[in-house]
């Protein structure tokens, strides 16, 4: 049924051509494949490193891995059949359930036949003369495509600090983002967890209740964790959700954070602590990100933030029995939510157990990993198992790892030497016909991801359709548009408290990465209006080129057509 054709490869018979190559088969890659293949009729190939669909939910299968967005909005909204077919079992879905959901989506939409699993992109280069992308993979294949679309997620390159002696450890060790598929047994083991971000805070209570001989947590920065208040969903919950799907998705898709709720109050400025507590307490009991959205100026007003931060500190002190330990767990060095705010289930109570202890590495830094454990400046701790919950080279890490080369061989690494520069987080000057789903400088990680993903996939698909229908060969952000978006990103971030924290939002978790606020904090609602207006104005800020002859190409130019009707 597809009328597509892309012809003109000059690379010989081994060459395989596609209209679009997508990298990644998580939430974004799957939906992009569906839109381009099933709605536009284009020929599309998805390249996926993992052995199955799922993206982040394929890799992060550590005990306790659970989504912090509420399940009924952590899903696709574009397909009614999928919505009807699927029931979530809990308020926040656990990793196996999200993975099962994505497998169902892939099967329901018959997506697997166009996904090449167990394959990694090693280089993607723009061929100036042909105006197409050549994508090389680790199986030695090269495919040529008109469009190159990255759907690689924002947190997909695991990071383990370069501890001396890491390979010498003779016990079992792993990073949470590379968790094995077989069950891991902690029973009677001496276990270490390094890291207390959102991941550490999820896995620590799970390991503690798996009968280890002892669990030792290595903490560098305490976090403000808020109770998730997870619970099973029953038939009444599900019926209510189903009856209100339209309203729920309308709210989520028009909100500033992609969740179906907005801030309850404007500010805590000028309020007494008693008045603040009165407003915060019900949201605390409700749990989840609803608490974070009690006051609308949480990340712009130091006064509001300090009051909310103090409320959480008090809750931590109330929960942890040992006052000295409680003080170690109380964050003081950053404002709440300027590092990604974790949700927790029994995290702080875990420290009341006799078989759990905390090492504050700001007091006693990790000096090296030894064959039998972790040596700090104070002592050597012996372990059977070490879990690194030490985060990711976020937002740009996976993109840079792919060795992407734009016009005239300019690498993305060179281009982003001082930090990412994009237009709208969707395209990059010098890299024509390349789109980045939830790329740096888009709201992405500051929102409920599936919502941002749907906006991006739909925008990119509409752009591709516009190009194909109008016989436009290339789309590329102008230098001016990119510069102005990059400056705007920085200026918006500077109006908030975010830059005051050492966080992965600021790239500060990775040595030698330029310090720059990477997602877009101007609000998902405003952002979506902006990208819609850009499209309505004929892709304002993008240069659209009808022919590649100006690039020096000789001979036939590839042409592709979208499917008509149907
Ligand atoms: P993370 O937030 O970057 O946390 C990494 C942890 O490792 C931090 O506590 C960090 O300390 C520590 N660390 C790093 N280098 C260290 C060193 N050399 N010595 C000691 N400690 C070190 O990573 P994450 O917890 O994996 O979370 C990453 C993101 O994934 C989250 O922010 C969230 O967006 C996403 N996530 C989502 C969910 C969910 O939806 N449920 C769950 C998990 C993760 P510092 O703070 O001092 O740097």
PDB file of C-alpha atoms in Angstrom, residues 279-473:
ATOM      1  CA  UNK A 279      -1.347  23.819  52.215  1.00  0.00           C
ATOM      2  CA  UNK A 280       1.444  21.262  51.925  1.00  0.00           C
ATOM      3  CA  UNK A 281       0.120  18.595  54.292  1.00  0.00           C
ATOM      4  CA  UNK A 282      -2.802  17.390  52.121  1.00  0.00           C
ATOM      5  CA  UNK A 283      -0.524  17.258  49.063  1.00  0.00           C
ATOM      6  CA  UNK A 284       2.043  15.309  51.102  1.00  0.00           C
ATOM      7  CA  UNK A 285      -0.685  12.817  51.999  1.00  0.00           C
ATOM      8  CA  UNK A 286      -1.718  12.612  48.340  1.00  0.00           C
ATOM      9  CA  UNK A 287       1.887  11.886  47.437  1.00  0.00           C
ATOM     10  CA  UNK A 288       3.777  11.977  44.149  1.00  0.00           C
ATOM     11  CA  UNK A 289       4.489  14.963  41.942  1.00  0.00           C
ATOM     12  CA  UNK A 290       1.257  16.581  43.116  1.00  0.00           C
ATOM     13  CA  UNK A 291       3.223  17.621  46.202  1.00  0.00           C
ATOM     14  CA  UNK A 292       5.867  19.316  44.054  1.00  0.00           C
ATOM     15  CA  UNK A 293       3.110  21.289  42.378  1.00  0.00           C
ATOM     16  CA  UNK A 294       1.655  22.763  45.532  1.00  0.00           C
ATOM     17  CA  UNK A 295       3.107  26.219  44.839  1.00  0.00           C
ATOM     18  CA  UNK A 296       3.528  27.491  41.297  1.00  0.00           C
ATOM     19  CA  UNK A 297       6.703  29.451  42.027  1.00  0.00           C
ATOM     20  CA  UNK A 298       8.598  26.546  43.624  1.00  0.00           C
ATOM     21  CA  UNK A 299      11.542  26.772  41.224  1.00  0.00           C
ATOM     22  CA  UNK A 300      11.536  30.540  40.809  1.00  0.00           C
ATOM     23  CA  UNK A 301      11.089  31.825  44.356  1.00  0.00           C
ATOM     24  CA  UNK A 302      13.847  31.102  46.862  1.00  0.00           C
ATOM     25  CA  UNK A 303      11.448  31.996  49.673  1.00  0.00           C
ATOM     26  CA  UNK A 304       8.753  29.545  48.580  1.00  0.00           C
ATOM     27  CA  UNK A 305      11.308  26.858  47.903  1.00  0.00           C
ATOM     28  CA  UNK A 306      13.013  27.238  51.260  1.00  0.00           C
ATOM     29  CA  UNK A 307       9.667  26.852  53.035  1.00  0.00           C
ATOM     30  CA  UNK A 308       8.813  23.703  51.092  1.00  0.00           C
ATOM     31  CA  UNK A 309      12.355  22.343  51.555  1.00  0.00           C
ATOM     32  CA  UNK A 310      12.108  22.939  55.295  1.00  0.00           C
ATOM     33  CA  UNK A 311       8.798  21.068  55.399  1.00  0.00           C
ATOM     34  CA  UNK A 312      10.464  18.014  53.793  1.00  0.00           C
ATOM     35  CA  UNK A 313      13.497  18.250  56.093  1.00  0.00           C
ATOM     36  CA  UNK A 314      11.143  18.137  59.048  1.00  0.00           C
ATOM     37  CA  UNK A 315       9.449  15.013  57.629  1.00  0.00           C
ATOM     38  CA  UNK A 316      12.829  13.291  57.245  1.00  0.00           C
ATOM     39  CA  UNK A 317      13.782  14.094  60.850  1.00  0.00           C
ATOM     40  CA  UNK A 318      10.388  12.804  61.996  1.00  0.00           C
ATOM     41  CA  UNK A 319      10.892   9.478  60.206  1.00  0.00           C
ATOM     42  CA  UNK A 320      14.503   8.593  60.920  1.00  0.00           C
ATOM     43  CA  UNK A 321      14.981   7.403  64.518  1.00  0.00           C
ATOM     44  CA  UNK A 322      18.683   8.225  64.919  1.00  0.00           C
ATOM     45  CA  UNK A 323      19.003  12.048  64.972  1.00  0.00           C
ATOM     46  CA  UNK A 324      22.615  12.009  63.738  1.00  0.00           C
ATOM     47  CA  UNK A 325      21.716   9.768  60.831  1.00  0.00           C
ATOM     48  CA  UNK A 326      18.660  11.911  60.103  1.00  0.00           C
ATOM     49  CA  UNK A 327      20.903  14.983  59.796  1.00  0.00           C
ATOM     50  CA  UNK A 328      23.050  13.157  57.240  1.00  0.00           C
ATOM     51  CA  UNK A 329      19.925  12.423  55.209  1.00  0.00           C
ATOM     52  CA  UNK A 330      18.652  15.992  55.328  1.00  0.00           C
ATOM     53  CA  UNK A 331      19.529  17.982  52.195  1.00  0.00           C
ATOM     54  CA  UNK A 332      20.847  21.469  52.694  1.00  0.00           C
ATOM     55  CA  UNK A 333      23.048  22.163  49.713  1.00  0.00           C
ATOM     56  CA  UNK A 334      20.371  22.663  47.069  1.00  0.00           C
ATOM     57  CA  UNK A 335      16.796  23.821  46.663  1.00  0.00           C
ATOM     58  CA  UNK A 336      14.101  21.152  46.432  1.00  0.00           C
ATOM     59  CA  UNK A 337      13.410  20.076  42.817  1.00  0.00           C
ATOM     60  CA  UNK A 338      16.508  21.737  41.381  1.00  0.00           C
ATOM     61  CA  UNK A 339      17.833  18.188  41.208  1.00  0.00           C
ATOM     62  CA  UNK A 340      15.272  15.737  39.799  1.00  0.00           C
ATOM     63  CA  UNK A 341      12.959  15.174  42.798  1.00  0.00           C
ATOM     64  CA  UNK A 342      12.635  11.470  43.613  1.00  0.00           C
ATOM     65  CA  UNK A 343       9.530   9.726  44.901  1.00  0.00           C
ATOM     66  CA  UNK A 344       9.950   7.027  47.490  1.00  0.00           C
ATOM     67  CA  UNK A 345       8.321   4.093  49.180  1.00  0.00           C
ATOM     68  CA  UNK A 346       9.737   3.496  52.669  1.00  0.00           C
ATOM     69  CA  UNK A 347      13.099   5.031  51.815  1.00  0.00           C
ATOM     70  CA  UNK A 348      13.724   6.911  55.044  1.00  0.00           C
ATOM     71  CA  UNK A 349      12.285   4.169  57.272  1.00  0.00           C
ATOM     72  CA  UNK A 350      14.800   1.785  55.699  1.00  0.00           C
ATOM     73  CA  UNK A 351      17.510   3.573  57.692  1.00  0.00           C
ATOM     74  CA  UNK A 352      15.824   2.527  60.954  1.00  0.00           C
ATOM     75  CA  UNK A 353      16.788  -1.075  60.239  1.00  0.00           C
ATOM     76  CA  UNK A 354      19.805  -2.574  62.020  1.00  0.00           C
ATOM     77  CA  UNK A 355      20.998  -4.201  58.797  1.00  0.00           C
ATOM     78  CA  UNK A 356      21.248  -0.901  56.886  1.00  0.00           C
ATOM     79  CA  UNK A 357      23.917   1.762  57.320  1.00  0.00           C
ATOM     80  CA  UNK A 358      24.953   4.933  55.579  1.00  0.00           C
ATOM     81  CA  UNK A 359      28.406   6.150  54.591  1.00  0.00           C
ATOM     82  CA  UNK A 360      28.540   9.869  53.887  1.00  0.00           C
ATOM     83  CA  UNK A 361      31.239  10.125  51.224  1.00  0.00           C
ATOM     84  CA  UNK A 362      31.580  13.843  51.738  1.00  0.00           C
ATOM     85  CA  UNK A 363      33.013  12.992  55.171  1.00  0.00           C
ATOM     86  CA  UNK A 364      34.857   9.826  54.156  1.00  0.00           C
ATOM     87  CA  UNK A 365      35.379   9.851  50.381  1.00  0.00           C
ATOM     88  CA  UNK A 366      35.643   6.660  48.348  1.00  0.00           C
ATOM     89  CA  UNK A 367      39.365   6.222  47.660  1.00  0.00           C
ATOM     90  CA  UNK A 368      39.218   3.103  45.537  1.00  0.00           C
ATOM     91  CA  UNK A 369      37.449  -0.135  44.805  1.00  0.00           C
ATOM     92  CA  UNK A 370      39.428  -3.114  46.067  1.00  0.00           C
ATOM     93  CA  UNK A 371      39.091  -6.825  45.230  1.00  0.00           C
ATOM     94  CA  UNK A 372      36.972  -7.256  48.345  1.00  0.00           C
ATOM     95  CA  UNK A 373      35.036  -4.030  48.579  1.00  0.00           C
ATOM     96  CA  UNK A 374      35.214  -0.240  48.835  1.00  0.00           C
ATOM     97  CA  UNK A 375      37.973   1.641  50.596  1.00  0.00           C
ATOM     98  CA  UNK A 376      37.093   5.053  51.963  1.00  0.00           C
ATOM     99  CA  UNK A 377      39.415   7.538  53.621  1.00  0.00           C
ATOM    100  CA  UNK A 378      38.359   5.959  56.918  1.00  0.00           C
ATOM    101  CA  UNK A 379      38.278   2.197  56.415  1.00  0.00           C
ATOM    102  CA  UNK A 380      37.849  -0.698  54.020  1.00  0.00           C
ATOM    103  CA  UNK A 381      34.270  -2.017  53.689  1.00  0.00           C
ATOM    104  CA  UNK A 382      33.980  -5.596  52.497  1.00  0.00           C
ATOM    105  CA  UNK A 383      31.213  -6.536  50.087  1.00  0.00           C
ATOM    106  CA  UNK A 384      29.896  -9.449  48.060  1.00  0.00           C
ATOM    107  CA  UNK A 385      27.957  -7.162  45.758  1.00  0.00           C
ATOM    108  CA  UNK A 386      28.214  -3.524  44.630  1.00  0.00           C
ATOM    109  CA  UNK A 387      25.332  -1.744  42.917  1.00  0.00           C
ATOM    110  CA  UNK A 388      26.199   1.501  41.157  1.00  0.00           C
ATOM    111  CA  UNK A 389      23.123   3.744  41.085  1.00  0.00           C
ATOM    112  CA  UNK A 390      25.331   6.536  39.808  1.00  0.00           C
ATOM    113  CA  UNK A 391      23.186   7.912  37.011  1.00  0.00           C
ATOM    114  CA  UNK A 392      23.604   8.683  33.362  1.00  0.00           C
ATOM    115  CA  UNK A 393      25.447  10.825  30.877  1.00  0.00           C
ATOM    116  CA  UNK A 394      22.091  12.470  30.357  1.00  0.00           C
ATOM    117  CA  UNK A 395      20.447  14.244  27.422  1.00  0.00           C
ATOM    118  CA  UNK A 396      23.469  14.424  25.129  1.00  0.00           C
ATOM    119  CA  UNK A 397      25.525  11.345  26.058  1.00  0.00           C
ATOM    120  CA  UNK A 398      23.788   8.850  23.807  1.00  0.00           C
ATOM    121  CA  UNK A 399      23.606  11.266  20.879  1.00  0.00           C
ATOM    122  CA  UNK A 400      27.315  12.035  21.073  1.00  0.00           C
ATOM    123  CA  UNK A 401      28.153   8.355  21.397  1.00  0.00           C
ATOM    124  CA  UNK A 402      26.675   7.744  17.930  1.00  0.00           C
ATOM    125  CA  UNK A 403      29.339   9.781  16.148  1.00  0.00           C
ATOM    126  CA  UNK A 404      26.878  11.920  14.211  1.00  0.00           C
ATOM    127  CA  UNK A 405      28.460  13.929  11.392  1.00  0.00           C
ATOM    128  CA  UNK A 406      26.605  16.741   9.666  1.00  0.00           C
ATOM    129  CA  UNK A 407      27.488  18.945   6.709  1.00  0.00           C
ATOM    130  CA  UNK A 408      31.144  18.949   5.691  1.00  0.00           C
ATOM    131  CA  UNK A 409      31.946  16.262   8.235  1.00  0.00           C
ATOM    132  CA  UNK A 410      31.207  18.518  11.226  1.00  0.00           C
ATOM    133  CA  UNK A 411      30.712  16.200  14.178  1.00  0.00           C
ATOM    134  CA  UNK A 412      28.042  16.748  16.785  1.00  0.00           C
ATOM    135  CA  UNK A 413      30.782  16.500  19.368  1.00  0.00           C
ATOM    136  CA  UNK A 414      32.579  19.489  17.808  1.00  0.00           C
ATOM    137  CA  UNK A 415      29.347  21.383  17.395  1.00  0.00           C
ATOM    138  CA  UNK A 416      28.371  20.826  21.050  1.00  0.00           C
ATOM    139  CA  UNK A 417      31.805  21.389  22.529  1.00  0.00           C
ATOM    140  CA  UNK A 418      30.410  24.172  24.733  1.00  0.00           C
ATOM    141  CA  UNK A 419      27.056  22.489  25.336  1.00  0.00           C
ATOM    142  CA  UNK A 420      24.106  21.574  23.144  1.00  0.00           C
ATOM    143  CA  UNK A 421      22.860  24.037  20.540  1.00  0.00           C
ATOM    144  CA  UNK A 422      19.583  23.192  18.867  1.00  0.00           C
ATOM    145  CA  UNK A 423      16.514  24.833  17.454  1.00  0.00           C
ATOM    146  CA  UNK A 424      13.544  23.928  19.653  1.00  0.00           C
ATOM    147  CA  UNK A 425      15.313  20.753  20.763  1.00  0.00           C
ATOM    148  CA  UNK A 426      14.104  19.302  17.475  1.00  0.00           C
ATOM    149  CA  UNK A 427      16.777  20.097  14.898  1.00  0.00           C
ATOM    150  CA  UNK A 428      20.391  21.225  14.628  1.00  0.00           C
ATOM    151  CA  UNK A 429      21.974  23.688  12.215  1.00  0.00           C
ATOM    152  CA  UNK A 430      24.464  21.828  10.060  1.00  0.00           C
ATOM    153  CA  UNK A 431      22.553  18.559  10.395  1.00  0.00           C
ATOM    154  CA  UNK A 432      19.801  18.692   7.752  1.00  0.00           C
ATOM    155  CA  UNK A 433      16.889  16.240   7.844  1.00  0.00           C
ATOM    156  CA  UNK A 434      17.844  15.126  11.323  1.00  0.00           C
ATOM    157  CA  UNK A 435      15.263  15.307  14.120  1.00  0.00           C
ATOM    158  CA  UNK A 436      15.823  14.681  17.828  1.00  0.00           C
ATOM    159  CA  UNK A 437      12.773  13.394  19.706  1.00  0.00           C
ATOM    160  CA  UNK A 438      12.874  14.893  23.224  1.00  0.00           C
ATOM    161  CA  UNK A 439      16.288  16.313  22.390  1.00  0.00           C
ATOM    162  CA  UNK A 440      18.278  18.695  24.601  1.00  0.00           C
ATOM    163  CA  UNK A 441      16.671  22.142  24.874  1.00  0.00           C
ATOM    164  CA  UNK A 442      13.165  20.672  24.755  1.00  0.00           C
ATOM    165  CA  UNK A 443      11.054  20.166  27.926  1.00  0.00           C
ATOM    166  CA  UNK A 444      11.458  16.341  27.909  1.00  0.00           C
ATOM    167  CA  UNK A 445      12.802  15.277  31.322  1.00  0.00           C
ATOM    168  CA  UNK A 446      11.008  18.117  33.093  1.00  0.00           C
ATOM    169  CA  UNK A 447       7.699  16.642  32.005  1.00  0.00           C
ATOM    170  CA  UNK A 448       5.750  13.411  31.937  1.00  0.00           C
ATOM    171  CA  UNK A 449       7.698  11.890  29.049  1.00  0.00           C
ATOM    172  CA  UNK A 450       4.980  10.178  26.971  1.00  0.00           C
ATOM    173  CA  UNK A 451       3.179  13.505  26.642  1.00  0.00           C
ATOM    174  CA  UNK A 452       6.276  15.307  25.376  1.00  0.00           C
ATOM    175  CA  UNK A 453       7.074  12.357  23.136  1.00  0.00           C
ATOM    176  CA  UNK A 454       3.643  12.464  21.506  1.00  0.00           C
ATOM    177  CA  UNK A 455       3.991  16.196  20.835  1.00  0.00           C
ATOM    178  CA  UNK A 456       7.426  15.724  19.277  1.00  0.00           C
ATOM    179  CA  UNK A 457       6.557  12.675  17.197  1.00  0.00           C
ATOM    180  CA  UNK A 458       3.474  14.389  15.828  1.00  0.00           C
ATOM    181  CA  UNK A 459       5.368  17.588  15.056  1.00  0.00           C
ATOM    182  CA  UNK A 460       8.172  15.698  13.293  1.00  0.00           C
ATOM    183  CA  UNK A 461       5.732  13.530  11.352  1.00  0.00           C
ATOM    184  CA  UNK A 462       3.802  16.599  10.218  1.00  0.00           C
ATOM    185  CA  UNK A 463       7.068  18.246   9.165  1.00  0.00           C
ATOM    186  CA  UNK A 464       8.088  15.183   7.162  1.00  0.00           C
ATOM    187  CA  UNK A 465       4.673  15.075   5.510  1.00  0.00           C
ATOM    188  CA  UNK A 466       4.941  18.776   4.644  1.00  0.00           C
ATOM    189  CA  UNK A 467       8.329  18.236   3.033  1.00  0.00           C
ATOM    190  CA  UNK A 468       7.286  15.202   1.068  1.00  0.00           C
ATOM    191  CA  UNK A 469       4.022  16.691  -0.163  1.00  0.00           C
ATOM    192  CA  UNK A 470       5.765  19.856  -1.267  1.00  0.00           C
ATOM    193  CA  UNK A 471       8.746  18.156  -2.854  1.00  0.00           C
ATOM    194  CA  UNK A 472      11.100  19.773  -0.384  1.00  0.00           C
ATOM    195  CA  UNK A 473      14.320  17.838  -0.045  1.00  0.00           C
TER     196      UNK A 473
END
